[in-house]
mmCIF file of C-alpha atoms and ligand atoms in Angstrom:
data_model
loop_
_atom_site.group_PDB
_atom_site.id
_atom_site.type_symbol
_atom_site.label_atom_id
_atom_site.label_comp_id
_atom_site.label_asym_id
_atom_site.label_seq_id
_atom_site.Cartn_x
_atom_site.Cartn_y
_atom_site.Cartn_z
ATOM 1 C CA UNK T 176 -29.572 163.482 -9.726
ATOM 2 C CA UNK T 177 -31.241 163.732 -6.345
ATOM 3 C CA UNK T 178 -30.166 167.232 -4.838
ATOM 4 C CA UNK T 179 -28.983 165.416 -1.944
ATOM 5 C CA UNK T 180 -25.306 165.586 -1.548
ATOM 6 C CA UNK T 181 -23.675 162.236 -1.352
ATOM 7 C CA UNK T 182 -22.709 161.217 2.106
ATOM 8 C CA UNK T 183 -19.715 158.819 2.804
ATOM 9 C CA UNK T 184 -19.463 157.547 6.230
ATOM 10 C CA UNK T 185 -16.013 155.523 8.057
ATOM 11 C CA UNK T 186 -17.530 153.711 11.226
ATOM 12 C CA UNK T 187 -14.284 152.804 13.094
ATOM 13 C CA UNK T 188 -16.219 151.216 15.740
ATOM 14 C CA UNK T 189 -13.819 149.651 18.578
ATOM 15 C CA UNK T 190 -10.612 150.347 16.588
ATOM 16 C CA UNK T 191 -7.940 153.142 16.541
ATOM 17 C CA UNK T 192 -5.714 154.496 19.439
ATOM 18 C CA UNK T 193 -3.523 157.758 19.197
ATOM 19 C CA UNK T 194 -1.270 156.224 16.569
ATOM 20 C CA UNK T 195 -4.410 155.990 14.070
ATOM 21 C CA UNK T 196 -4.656 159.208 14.342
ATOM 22 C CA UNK T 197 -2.194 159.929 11.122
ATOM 23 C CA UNK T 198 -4.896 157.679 8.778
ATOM 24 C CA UNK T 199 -7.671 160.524 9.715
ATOM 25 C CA UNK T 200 -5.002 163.195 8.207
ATOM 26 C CA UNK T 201 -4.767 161.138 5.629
ATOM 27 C CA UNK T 202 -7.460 160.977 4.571
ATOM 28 C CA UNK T 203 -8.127 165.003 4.824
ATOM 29 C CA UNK T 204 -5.150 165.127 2.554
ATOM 30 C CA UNK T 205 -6.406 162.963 0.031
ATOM 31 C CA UNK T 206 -9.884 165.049 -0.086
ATOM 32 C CA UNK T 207 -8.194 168.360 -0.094
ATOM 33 C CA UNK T 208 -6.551 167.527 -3.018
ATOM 34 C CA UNK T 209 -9.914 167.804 -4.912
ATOM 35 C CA UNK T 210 -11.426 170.687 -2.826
ATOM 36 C CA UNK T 211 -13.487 167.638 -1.157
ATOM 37 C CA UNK T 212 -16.618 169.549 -2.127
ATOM 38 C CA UNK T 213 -18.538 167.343 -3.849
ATOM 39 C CA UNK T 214 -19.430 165.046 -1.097
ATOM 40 C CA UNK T 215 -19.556 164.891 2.542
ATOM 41 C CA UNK T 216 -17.020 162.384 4.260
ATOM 42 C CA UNK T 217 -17.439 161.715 7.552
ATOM 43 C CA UNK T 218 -15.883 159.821 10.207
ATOM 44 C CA UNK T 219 -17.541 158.599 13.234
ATOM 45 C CA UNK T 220 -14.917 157.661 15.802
ATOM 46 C CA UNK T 221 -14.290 156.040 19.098
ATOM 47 C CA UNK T 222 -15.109 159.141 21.510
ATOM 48 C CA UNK T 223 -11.525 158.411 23.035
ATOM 49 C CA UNK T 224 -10.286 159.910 19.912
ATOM 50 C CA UNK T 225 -12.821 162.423 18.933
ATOM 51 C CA UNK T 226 -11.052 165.635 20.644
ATOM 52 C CA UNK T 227 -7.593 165.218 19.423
ATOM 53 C CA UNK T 228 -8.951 164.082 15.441
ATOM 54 C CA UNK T 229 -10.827 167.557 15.488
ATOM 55 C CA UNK T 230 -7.721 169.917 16.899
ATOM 56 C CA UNK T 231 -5.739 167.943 13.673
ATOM 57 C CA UNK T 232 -8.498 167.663 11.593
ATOM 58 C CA UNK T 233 -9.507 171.761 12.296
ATOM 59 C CA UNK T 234 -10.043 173.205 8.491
ATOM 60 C CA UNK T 235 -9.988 170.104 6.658
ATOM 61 C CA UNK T 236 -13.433 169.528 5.861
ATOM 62 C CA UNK T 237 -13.825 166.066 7.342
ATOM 63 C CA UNK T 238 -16.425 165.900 9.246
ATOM 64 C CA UNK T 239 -15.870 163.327 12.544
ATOM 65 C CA UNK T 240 -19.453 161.793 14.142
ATOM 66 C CA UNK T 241 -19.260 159.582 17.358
ATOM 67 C CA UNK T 242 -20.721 155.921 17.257
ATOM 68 C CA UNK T 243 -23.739 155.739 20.260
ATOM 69 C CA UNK T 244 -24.799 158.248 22.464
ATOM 70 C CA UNK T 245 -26.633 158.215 25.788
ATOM 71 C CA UNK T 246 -30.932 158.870 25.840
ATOM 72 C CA UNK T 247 -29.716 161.701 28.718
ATOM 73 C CA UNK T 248 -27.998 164.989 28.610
ATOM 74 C CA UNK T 249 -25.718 164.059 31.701
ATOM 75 C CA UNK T 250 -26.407 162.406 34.767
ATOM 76 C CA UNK T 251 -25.517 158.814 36.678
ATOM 77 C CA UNK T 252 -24.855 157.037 34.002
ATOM 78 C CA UNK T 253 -21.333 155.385 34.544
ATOM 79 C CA UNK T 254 -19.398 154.682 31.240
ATOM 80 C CA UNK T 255 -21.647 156.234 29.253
ATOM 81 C CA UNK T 256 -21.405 158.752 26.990
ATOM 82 C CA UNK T 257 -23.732 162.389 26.192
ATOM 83 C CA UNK T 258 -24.547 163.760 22.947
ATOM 84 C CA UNK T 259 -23.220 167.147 24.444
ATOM 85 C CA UNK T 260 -20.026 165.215 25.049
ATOM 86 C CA UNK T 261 -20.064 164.319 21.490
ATOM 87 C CA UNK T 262 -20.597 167.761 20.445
ATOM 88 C CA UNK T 263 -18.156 169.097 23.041
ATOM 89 C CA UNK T 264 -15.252 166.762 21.373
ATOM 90 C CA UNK T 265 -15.795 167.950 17.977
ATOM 91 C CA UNK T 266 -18.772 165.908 16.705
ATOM 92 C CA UNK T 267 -21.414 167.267 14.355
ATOM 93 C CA UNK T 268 -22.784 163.792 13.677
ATOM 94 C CA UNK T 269 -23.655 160.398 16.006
ATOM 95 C CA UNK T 270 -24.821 156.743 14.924
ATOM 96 C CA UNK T 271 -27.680 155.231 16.835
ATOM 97 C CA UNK T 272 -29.196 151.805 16.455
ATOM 98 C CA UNK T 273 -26.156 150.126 15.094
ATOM 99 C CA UNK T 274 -26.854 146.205 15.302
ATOM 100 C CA UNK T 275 -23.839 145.769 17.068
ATOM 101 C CA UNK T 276 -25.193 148.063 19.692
ATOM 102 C CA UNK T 277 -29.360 146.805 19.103
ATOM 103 C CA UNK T 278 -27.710 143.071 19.440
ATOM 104 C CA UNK T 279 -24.800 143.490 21.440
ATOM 105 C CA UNK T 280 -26.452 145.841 24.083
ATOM 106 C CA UNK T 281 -30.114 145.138 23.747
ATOM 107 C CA UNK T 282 -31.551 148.539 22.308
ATOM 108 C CA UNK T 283 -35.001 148.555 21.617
ATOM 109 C CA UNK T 284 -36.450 151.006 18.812
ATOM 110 C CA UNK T 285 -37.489 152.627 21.805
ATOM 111 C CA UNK T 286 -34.292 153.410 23.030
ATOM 112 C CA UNK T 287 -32.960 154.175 19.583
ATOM 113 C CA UNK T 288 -35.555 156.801 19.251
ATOM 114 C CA UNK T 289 -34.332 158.632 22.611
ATOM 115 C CA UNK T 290 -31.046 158.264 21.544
ATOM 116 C CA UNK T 291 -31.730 159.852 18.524
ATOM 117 C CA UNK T 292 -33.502 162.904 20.536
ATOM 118 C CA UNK T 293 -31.032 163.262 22.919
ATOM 119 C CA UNK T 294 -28.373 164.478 19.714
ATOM 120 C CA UNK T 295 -31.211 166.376 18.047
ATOM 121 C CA UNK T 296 -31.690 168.367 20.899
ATOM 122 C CA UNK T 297 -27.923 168.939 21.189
ATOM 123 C CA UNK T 298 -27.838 170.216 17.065
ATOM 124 C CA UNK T 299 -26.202 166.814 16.094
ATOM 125 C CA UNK T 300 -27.037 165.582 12.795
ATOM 126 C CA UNK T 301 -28.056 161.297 13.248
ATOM 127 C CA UNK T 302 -27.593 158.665 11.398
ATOM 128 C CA UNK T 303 -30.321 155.790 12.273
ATOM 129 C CA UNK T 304 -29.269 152.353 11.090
ATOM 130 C CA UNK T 305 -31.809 149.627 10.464
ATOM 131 C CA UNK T 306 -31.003 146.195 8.900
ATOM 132 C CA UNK T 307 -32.606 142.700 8.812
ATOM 133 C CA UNK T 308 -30.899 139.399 9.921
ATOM 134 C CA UNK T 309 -30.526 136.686 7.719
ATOM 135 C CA UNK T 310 -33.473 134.549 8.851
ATOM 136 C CA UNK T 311 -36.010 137.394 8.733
ATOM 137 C CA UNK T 312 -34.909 137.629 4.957
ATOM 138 C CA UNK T 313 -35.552 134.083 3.968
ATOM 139 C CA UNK T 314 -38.728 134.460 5.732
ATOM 140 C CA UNK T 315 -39.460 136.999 3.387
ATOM 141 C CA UNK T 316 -40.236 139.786 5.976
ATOM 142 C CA UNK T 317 -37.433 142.674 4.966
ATOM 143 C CA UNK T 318 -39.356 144.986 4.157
ATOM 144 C CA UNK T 319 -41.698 144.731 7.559
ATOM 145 C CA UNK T 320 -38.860 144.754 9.659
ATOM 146 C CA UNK T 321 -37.346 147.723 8.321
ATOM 147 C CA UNK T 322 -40.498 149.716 8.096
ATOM 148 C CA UNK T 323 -41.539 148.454 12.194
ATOM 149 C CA UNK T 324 -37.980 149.984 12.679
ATOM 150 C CA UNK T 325 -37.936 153.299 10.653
ATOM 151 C CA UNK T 326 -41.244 154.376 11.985
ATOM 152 C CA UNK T 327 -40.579 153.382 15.961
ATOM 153 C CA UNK T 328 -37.106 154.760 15.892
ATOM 154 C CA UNK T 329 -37.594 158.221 14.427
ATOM 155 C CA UNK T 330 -39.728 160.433 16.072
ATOM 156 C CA UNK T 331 -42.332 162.469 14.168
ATOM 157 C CA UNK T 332 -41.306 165.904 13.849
ATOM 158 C CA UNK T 333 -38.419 165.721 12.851
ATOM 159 C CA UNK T 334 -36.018 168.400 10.819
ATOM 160 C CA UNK T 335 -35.018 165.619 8.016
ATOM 161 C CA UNK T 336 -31.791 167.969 7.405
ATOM 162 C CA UNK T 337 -30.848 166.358 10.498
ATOM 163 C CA UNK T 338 -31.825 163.058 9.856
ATOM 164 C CA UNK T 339 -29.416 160.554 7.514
ATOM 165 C CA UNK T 340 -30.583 156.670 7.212
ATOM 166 C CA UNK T 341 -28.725 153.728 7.011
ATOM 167 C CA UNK T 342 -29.707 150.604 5.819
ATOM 168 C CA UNK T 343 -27.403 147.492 6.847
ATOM 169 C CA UNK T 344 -28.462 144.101 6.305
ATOM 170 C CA UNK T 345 -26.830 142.494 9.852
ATOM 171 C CA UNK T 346 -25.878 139.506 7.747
ATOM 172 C CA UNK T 347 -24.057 141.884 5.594
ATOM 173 C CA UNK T 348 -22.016 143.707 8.171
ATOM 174 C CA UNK T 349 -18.385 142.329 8.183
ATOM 175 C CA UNK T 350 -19.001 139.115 6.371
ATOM 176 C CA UNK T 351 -18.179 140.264 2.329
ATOM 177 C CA UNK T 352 -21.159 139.626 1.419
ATOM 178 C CA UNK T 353 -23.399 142.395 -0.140
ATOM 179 C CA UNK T 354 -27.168 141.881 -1.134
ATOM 180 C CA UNK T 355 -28.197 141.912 -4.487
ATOM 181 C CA UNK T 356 -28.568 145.579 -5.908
ATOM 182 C CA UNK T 357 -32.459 145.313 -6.673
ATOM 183 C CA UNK T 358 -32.669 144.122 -3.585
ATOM 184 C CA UNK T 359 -31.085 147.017 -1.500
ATOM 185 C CA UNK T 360 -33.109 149.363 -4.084
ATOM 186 C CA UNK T 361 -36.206 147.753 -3.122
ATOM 187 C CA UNK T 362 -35.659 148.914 0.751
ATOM 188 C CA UNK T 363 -34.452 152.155 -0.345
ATOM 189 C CA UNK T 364 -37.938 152.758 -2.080
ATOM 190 C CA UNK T 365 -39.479 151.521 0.865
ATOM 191 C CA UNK T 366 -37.707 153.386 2.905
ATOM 192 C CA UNK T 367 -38.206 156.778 0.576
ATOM 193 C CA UNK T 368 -42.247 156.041 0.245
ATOM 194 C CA UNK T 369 -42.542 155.688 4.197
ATOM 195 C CA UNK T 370 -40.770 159.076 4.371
ATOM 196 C CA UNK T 371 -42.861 160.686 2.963
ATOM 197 C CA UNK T 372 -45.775 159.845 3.891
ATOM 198 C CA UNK T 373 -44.387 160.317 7.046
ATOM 199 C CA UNK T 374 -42.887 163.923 6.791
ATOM 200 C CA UNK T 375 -43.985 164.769 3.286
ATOM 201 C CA UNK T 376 -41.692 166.848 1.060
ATOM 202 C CA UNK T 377 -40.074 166.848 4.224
ATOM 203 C CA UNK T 378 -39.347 163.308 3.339
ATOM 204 C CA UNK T 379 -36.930 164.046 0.347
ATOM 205 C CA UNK T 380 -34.110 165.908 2.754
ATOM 206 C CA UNK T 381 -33.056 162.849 4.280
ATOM 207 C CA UNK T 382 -30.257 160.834 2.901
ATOM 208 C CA UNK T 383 -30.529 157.135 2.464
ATOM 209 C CA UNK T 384 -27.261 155.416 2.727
ATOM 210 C CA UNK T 385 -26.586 151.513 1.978
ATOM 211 C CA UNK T 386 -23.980 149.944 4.543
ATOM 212 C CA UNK T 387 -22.748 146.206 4.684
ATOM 213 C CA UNK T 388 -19.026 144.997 3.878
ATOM 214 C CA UNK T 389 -19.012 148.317 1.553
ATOM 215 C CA UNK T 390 -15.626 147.877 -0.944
ATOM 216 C CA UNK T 391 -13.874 150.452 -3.551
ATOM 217 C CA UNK T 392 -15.799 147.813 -5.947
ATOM 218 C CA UNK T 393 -19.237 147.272 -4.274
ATOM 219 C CA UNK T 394 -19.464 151.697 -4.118
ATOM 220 C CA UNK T 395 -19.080 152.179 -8.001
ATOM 221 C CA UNK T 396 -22.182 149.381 -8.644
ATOM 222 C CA UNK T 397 -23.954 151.152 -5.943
ATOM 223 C CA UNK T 398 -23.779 154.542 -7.046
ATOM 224 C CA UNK T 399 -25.409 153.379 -10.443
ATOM 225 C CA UNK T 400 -28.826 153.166 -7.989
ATOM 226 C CA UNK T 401 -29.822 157.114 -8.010
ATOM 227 C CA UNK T 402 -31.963 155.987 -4.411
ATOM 228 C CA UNK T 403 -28.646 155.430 -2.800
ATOM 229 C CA UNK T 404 -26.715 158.614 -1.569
ATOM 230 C CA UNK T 405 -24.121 157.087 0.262
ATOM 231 C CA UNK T 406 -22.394 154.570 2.022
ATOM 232 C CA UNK T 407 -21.869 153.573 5.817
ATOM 233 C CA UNK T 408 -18.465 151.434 5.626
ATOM 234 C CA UNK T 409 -16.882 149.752 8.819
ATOM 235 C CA UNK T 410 -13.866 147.929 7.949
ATOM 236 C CA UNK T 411 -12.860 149.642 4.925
ATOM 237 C CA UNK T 412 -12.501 152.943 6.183
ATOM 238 C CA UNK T 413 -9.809 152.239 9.056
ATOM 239 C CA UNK T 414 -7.356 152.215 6.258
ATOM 240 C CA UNK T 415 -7.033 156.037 4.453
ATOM 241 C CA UNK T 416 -6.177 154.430 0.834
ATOM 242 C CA UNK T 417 -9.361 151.746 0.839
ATOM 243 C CA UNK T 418 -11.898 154.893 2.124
ATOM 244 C CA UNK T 419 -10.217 157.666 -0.377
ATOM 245 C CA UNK T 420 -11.272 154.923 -3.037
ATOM 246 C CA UNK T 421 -14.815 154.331 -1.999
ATOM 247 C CA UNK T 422 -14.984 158.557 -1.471
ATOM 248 C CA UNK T 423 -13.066 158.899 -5.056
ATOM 249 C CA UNK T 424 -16.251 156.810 -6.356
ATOM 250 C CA UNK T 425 -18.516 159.700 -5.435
ATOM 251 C CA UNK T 426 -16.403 162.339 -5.812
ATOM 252 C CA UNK T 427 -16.300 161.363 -10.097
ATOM 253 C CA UNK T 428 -20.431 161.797 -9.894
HETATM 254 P P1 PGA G 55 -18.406 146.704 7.344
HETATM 255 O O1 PGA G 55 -19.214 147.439 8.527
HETATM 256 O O2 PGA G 55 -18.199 147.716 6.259
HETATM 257 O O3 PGA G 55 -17.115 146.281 7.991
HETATM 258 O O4 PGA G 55 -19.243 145.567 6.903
HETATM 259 C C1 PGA G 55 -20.286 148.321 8.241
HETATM 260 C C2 PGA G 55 -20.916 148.802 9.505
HETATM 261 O O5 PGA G 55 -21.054 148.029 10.456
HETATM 262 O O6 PGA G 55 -21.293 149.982 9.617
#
């Protein structure tokens, strides 16, 4: 055992109106029924959402994150949204550098980095995904691209109790197909090394989660590999049975 509690994220991404909002009590229910203490669930939400899931949610233990956040505190930015929005709404936790938003909207590391500053400076807790595409695999270069991405999109500094770390292979996301365990242990023990010789001891505080068509199935092979303390799931966790079973996995460590 690590001494890092195991962390299991829902990332509803651009999914859920009001009438999803009986799936989040759900799955509250379902972890109450265990004293949910043994792991942290988390849900990070569509910010449309994230007011009325923490008035219903109030108690529960679930913890609700949003999915992006702006590099500002407030200002001209139409359609955008703050951290301290976020955290106003009932947030305690934000993704940045999701490849749908690094693809989809062009972030840089750069940007993911500010992002990532703006919440910290607000007392969010961020999750920082990185992931290679399929080509830079085959080309062999996994391990470079993660590393470029870990050290330009976290800022030195940091408090690592803040700081969570998700590894998605983009070619992963959405598609069923998961990556060979050794494979997502090898850029877990990259990732691990580079924190700390980054932060030091520091280093050990942050939790590394795996992320990437994430099943009830795929969670009990991954939680044989001790360097993985959690999962990031997309799909899976819009429905309250299919996440209870992935958080169930944990729960039994
Ligand atoms: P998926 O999404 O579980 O549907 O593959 C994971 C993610 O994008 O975070």
């Amino acid at each position: 055992m690590t001494g890092r509690r195991p962390l299991v994220v829902g990332n509803w991404k651009m999914n859920g109106t009001s009438g999803s909002l009986s799936e989040l009590s759900a799955i509250a229910i379902g972890l109450k029924c265990d004293g949910g203490q043994r792991i942290d669930a988390l849900i990070c939400l569509p910010a449309t959402l994230l007011s009325r899931a923490s008035e219903k949610l109030k108690g529960t233990g679930l913890l609700l994150g949003g999915e992006d956040c702006h590099t500002e505190d407030s200002g001209a930015y139409t359609g955008d949204i703050s951290a301290a929005m976020l955290k106003d709404a009932g947030a305690d936790y934000v993704i940045t550098g999701h490849s749908e938003r690094r693809i989809g909207h062009c972030e840089t590391d750069e940007m993911v980095r500010a992002k990532a500053n703006a919440a910290w400076r607000i007392g969010l807790t961020v999750i920082i995904c990185v992931g290679e595409t399929l080509q830079q695999r085959e080309d062999g270069r996994t391990l470079d691209v993660i590393s470029r991405q870990c050290l330009h999109s976290i800022q030195d500094n940091v408090d690592t109790t803040h700081l969570v770390i998700a590894y998605e292979p983009i070619w992963a996301i959405g598609t069923g197909k998961v990556p060979a365990m050794d494979d997502i242990a090898e850029v877990h023990t990259c990732l691990r090394k580079s924190l700390y010789s980054r932060f030091g001891m520091q280093g050990d505080k942050v939790r590394l989660l795996y992320g990437g068509s994430v099943k009830p199935a795929s969670a009990i092979t991954l939680l044989k590999f001790a360097c993985v303390d959690g999962v990031l799931v997309g799909g899976a966790s819009l429905k309250a049975t299919d996440f209870l079973a992935i958080c169930d996995v944990y729960r039994e460590l």
